[in-house]
PDB file of C-alpha atoms in Angstrom:
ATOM      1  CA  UNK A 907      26.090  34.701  19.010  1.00  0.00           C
ATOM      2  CA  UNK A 908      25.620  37.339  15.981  1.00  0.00           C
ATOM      3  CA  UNK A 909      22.967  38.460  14.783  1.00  0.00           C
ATOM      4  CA  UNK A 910      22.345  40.699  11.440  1.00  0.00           C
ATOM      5  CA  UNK A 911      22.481  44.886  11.976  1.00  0.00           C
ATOM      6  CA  UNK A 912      22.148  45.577   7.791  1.00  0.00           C
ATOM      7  CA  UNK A 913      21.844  42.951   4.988  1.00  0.00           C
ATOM      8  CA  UNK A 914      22.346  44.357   2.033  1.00  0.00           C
ATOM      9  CA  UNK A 915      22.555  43.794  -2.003  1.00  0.00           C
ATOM     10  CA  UNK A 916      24.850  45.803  -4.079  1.00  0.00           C
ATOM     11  CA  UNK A 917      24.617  45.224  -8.191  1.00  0.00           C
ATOM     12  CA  UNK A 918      28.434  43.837  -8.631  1.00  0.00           C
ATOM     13  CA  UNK A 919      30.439  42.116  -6.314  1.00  0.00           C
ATOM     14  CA  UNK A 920      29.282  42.738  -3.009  1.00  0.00           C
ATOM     15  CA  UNK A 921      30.196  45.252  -0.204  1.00  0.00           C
ATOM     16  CA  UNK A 922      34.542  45.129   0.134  1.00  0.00           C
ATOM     17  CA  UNK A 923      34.726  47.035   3.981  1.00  0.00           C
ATOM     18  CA  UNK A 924      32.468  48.631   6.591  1.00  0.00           C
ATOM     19  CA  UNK A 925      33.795  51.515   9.515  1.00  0.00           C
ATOM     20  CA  UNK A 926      31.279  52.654  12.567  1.00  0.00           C
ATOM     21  CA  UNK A 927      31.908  55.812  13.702  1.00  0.00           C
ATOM     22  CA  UNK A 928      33.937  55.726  17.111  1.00  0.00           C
ATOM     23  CA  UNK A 929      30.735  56.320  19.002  1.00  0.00           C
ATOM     24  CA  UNK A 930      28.938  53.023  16.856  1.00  0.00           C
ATOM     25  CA  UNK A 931      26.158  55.367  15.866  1.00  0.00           C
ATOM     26  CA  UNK A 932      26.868  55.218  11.826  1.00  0.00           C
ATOM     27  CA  UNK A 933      28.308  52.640   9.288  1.00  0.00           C
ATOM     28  CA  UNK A 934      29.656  53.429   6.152  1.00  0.00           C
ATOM     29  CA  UNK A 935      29.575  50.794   3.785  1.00  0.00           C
ATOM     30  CA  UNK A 936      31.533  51.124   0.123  1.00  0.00           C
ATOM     31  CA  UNK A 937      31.348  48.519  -2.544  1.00  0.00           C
ATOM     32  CA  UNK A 938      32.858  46.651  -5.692  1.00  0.00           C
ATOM     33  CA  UNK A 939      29.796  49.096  -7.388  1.00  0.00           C
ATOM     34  CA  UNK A 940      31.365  52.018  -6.902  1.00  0.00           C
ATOM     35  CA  UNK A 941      29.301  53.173  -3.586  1.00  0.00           C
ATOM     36  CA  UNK A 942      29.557  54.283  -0.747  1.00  0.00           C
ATOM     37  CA  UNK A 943      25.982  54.127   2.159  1.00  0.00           C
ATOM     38  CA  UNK A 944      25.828  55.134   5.397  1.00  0.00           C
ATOM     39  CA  UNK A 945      23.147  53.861   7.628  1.00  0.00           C
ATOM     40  CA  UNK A 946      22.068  54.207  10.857  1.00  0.00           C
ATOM     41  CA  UNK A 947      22.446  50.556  12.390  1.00  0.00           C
ATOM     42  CA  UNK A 948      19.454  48.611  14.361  1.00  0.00           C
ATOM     43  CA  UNK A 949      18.478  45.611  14.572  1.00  0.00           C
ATOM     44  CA  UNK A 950      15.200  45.593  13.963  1.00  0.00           C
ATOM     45  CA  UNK A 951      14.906  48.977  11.146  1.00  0.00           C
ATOM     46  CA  UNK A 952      18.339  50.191   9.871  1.00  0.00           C
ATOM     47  CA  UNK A 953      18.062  53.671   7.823  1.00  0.00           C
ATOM     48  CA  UNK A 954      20.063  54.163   4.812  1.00  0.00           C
ATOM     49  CA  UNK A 955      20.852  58.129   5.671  1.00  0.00           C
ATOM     50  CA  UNK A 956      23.041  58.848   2.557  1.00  0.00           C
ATOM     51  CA  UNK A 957      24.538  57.300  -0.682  1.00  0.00           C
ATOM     52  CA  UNK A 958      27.466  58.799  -2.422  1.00  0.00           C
ATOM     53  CA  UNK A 959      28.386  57.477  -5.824  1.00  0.00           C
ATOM     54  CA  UNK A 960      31.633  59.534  -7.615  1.00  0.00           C
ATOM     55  CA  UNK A 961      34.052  56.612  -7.924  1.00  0.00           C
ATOM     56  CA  UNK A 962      34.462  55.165 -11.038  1.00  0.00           C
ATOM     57  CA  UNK A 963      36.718  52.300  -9.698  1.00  0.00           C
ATOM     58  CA  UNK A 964      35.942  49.908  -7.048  1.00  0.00           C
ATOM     59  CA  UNK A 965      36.227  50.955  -3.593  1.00  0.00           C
ATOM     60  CA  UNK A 966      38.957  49.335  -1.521  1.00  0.00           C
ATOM     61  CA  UNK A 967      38.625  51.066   2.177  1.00  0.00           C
ATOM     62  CA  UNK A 968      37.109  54.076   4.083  1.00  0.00           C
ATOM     63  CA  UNK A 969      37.729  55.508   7.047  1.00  0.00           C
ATOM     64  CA  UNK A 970      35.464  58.558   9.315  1.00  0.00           C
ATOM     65  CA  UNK A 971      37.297  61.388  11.025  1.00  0.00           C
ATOM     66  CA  UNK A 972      37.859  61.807  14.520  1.00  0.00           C
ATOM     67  CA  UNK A 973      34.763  64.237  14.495  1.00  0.00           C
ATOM     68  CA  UNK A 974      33.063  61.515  12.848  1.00  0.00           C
ATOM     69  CA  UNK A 975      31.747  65.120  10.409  1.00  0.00           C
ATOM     70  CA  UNK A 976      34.140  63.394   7.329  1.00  0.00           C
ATOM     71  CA  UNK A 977      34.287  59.942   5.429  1.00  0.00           C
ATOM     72  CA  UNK A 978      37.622  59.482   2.876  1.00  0.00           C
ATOM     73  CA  UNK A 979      37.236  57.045   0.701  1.00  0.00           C
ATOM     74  CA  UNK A 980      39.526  55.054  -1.489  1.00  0.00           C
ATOM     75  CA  UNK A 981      39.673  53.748  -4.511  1.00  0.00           C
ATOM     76  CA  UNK A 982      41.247  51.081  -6.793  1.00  0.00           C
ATOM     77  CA  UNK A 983      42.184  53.411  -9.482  1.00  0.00           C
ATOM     78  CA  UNK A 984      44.241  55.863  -6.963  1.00  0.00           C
ATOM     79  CA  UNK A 985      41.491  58.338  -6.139  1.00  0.00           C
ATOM     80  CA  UNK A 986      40.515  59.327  -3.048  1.00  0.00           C
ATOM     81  CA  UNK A 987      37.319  61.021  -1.380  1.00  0.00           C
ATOM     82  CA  UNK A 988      36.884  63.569   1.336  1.00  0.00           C
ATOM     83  CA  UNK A 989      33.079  63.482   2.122  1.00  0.00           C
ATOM     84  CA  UNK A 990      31.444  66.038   4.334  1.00  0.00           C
ATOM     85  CA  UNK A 991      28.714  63.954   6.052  1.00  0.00           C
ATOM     86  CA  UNK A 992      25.897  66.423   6.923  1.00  0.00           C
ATOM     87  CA  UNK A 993      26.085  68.509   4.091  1.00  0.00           C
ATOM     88  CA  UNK A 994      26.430  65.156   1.147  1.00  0.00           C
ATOM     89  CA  UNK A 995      29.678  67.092  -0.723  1.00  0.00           C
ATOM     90  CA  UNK A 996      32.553  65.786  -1.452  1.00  0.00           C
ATOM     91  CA  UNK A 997      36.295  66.684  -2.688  1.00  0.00           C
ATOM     92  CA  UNK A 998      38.524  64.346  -5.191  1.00  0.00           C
ATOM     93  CA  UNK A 999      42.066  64.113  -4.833  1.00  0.00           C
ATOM     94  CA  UNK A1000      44.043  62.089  -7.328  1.00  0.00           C
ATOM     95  CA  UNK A1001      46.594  59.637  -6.735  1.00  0.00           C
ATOM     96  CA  UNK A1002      50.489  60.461  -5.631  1.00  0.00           C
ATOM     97  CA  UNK A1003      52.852  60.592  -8.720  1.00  0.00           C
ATOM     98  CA  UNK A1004      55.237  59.739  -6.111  1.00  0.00           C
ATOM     99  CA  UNK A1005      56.304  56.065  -5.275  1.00  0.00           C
ATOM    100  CA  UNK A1006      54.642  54.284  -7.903  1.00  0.00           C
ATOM    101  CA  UNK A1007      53.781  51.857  -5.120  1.00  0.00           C
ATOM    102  CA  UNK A1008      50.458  50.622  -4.652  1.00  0.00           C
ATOM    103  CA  UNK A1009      48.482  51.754  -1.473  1.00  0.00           C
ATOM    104  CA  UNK A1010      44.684  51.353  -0.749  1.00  0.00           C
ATOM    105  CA  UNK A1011      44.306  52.074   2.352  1.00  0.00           C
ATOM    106  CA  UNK A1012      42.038  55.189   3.433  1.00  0.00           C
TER     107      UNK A1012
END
């Protein structure tokens, strides 16, 4: 049986993917509004630790970094995020002029 580790609301569409870190002890959550959460998961009292918002297109997949430090992000219009974690910055890289193919995964 499941049970519920976050519910959550977002304003437009709901939440489109979730990652845990590889040692389960953060989610990161990104939604159709453009944001991206991480939260401590419980139970019985998850903590929201950190919301990003610098996306102005809906948020298609995410992904941590093997150090678990790092959190890319991408989007629907091409962009994607490098987050640093701890320190709440992050770094924009724009879409490849390359293909012309279509790719959202982080």
């Amino acid at each position: 049986m499941f049970q519920d580790v976050i519910r959550t609301r977002t304003k437009a569409g709901g939440i489109s993917r979730v990652r845990f870190t590889g040692d389960g002890q953060l989610l990161a959550s990104v939604s159709k509004d453009c944001s991206v959460r991480i939260w401590v998961p419980s139970l019985f009292n998850p903590l929201l630790l950190a919301k990003f918002t610098a996306h102005e297109a809906w948020i298609r997949d995410v992904a941590w970094s093997p150090d678990q430090k790092s959190l890319f992000t991408g989007a629907a219009d091409g962009m994607v995020f490098a987050w640093e974690v701890p320190s709440k910055y992050h770094a924009q890289f724009q879409k490849s002029r390359g293909s012309g193919g279509k790719r959202y995964k982080a």
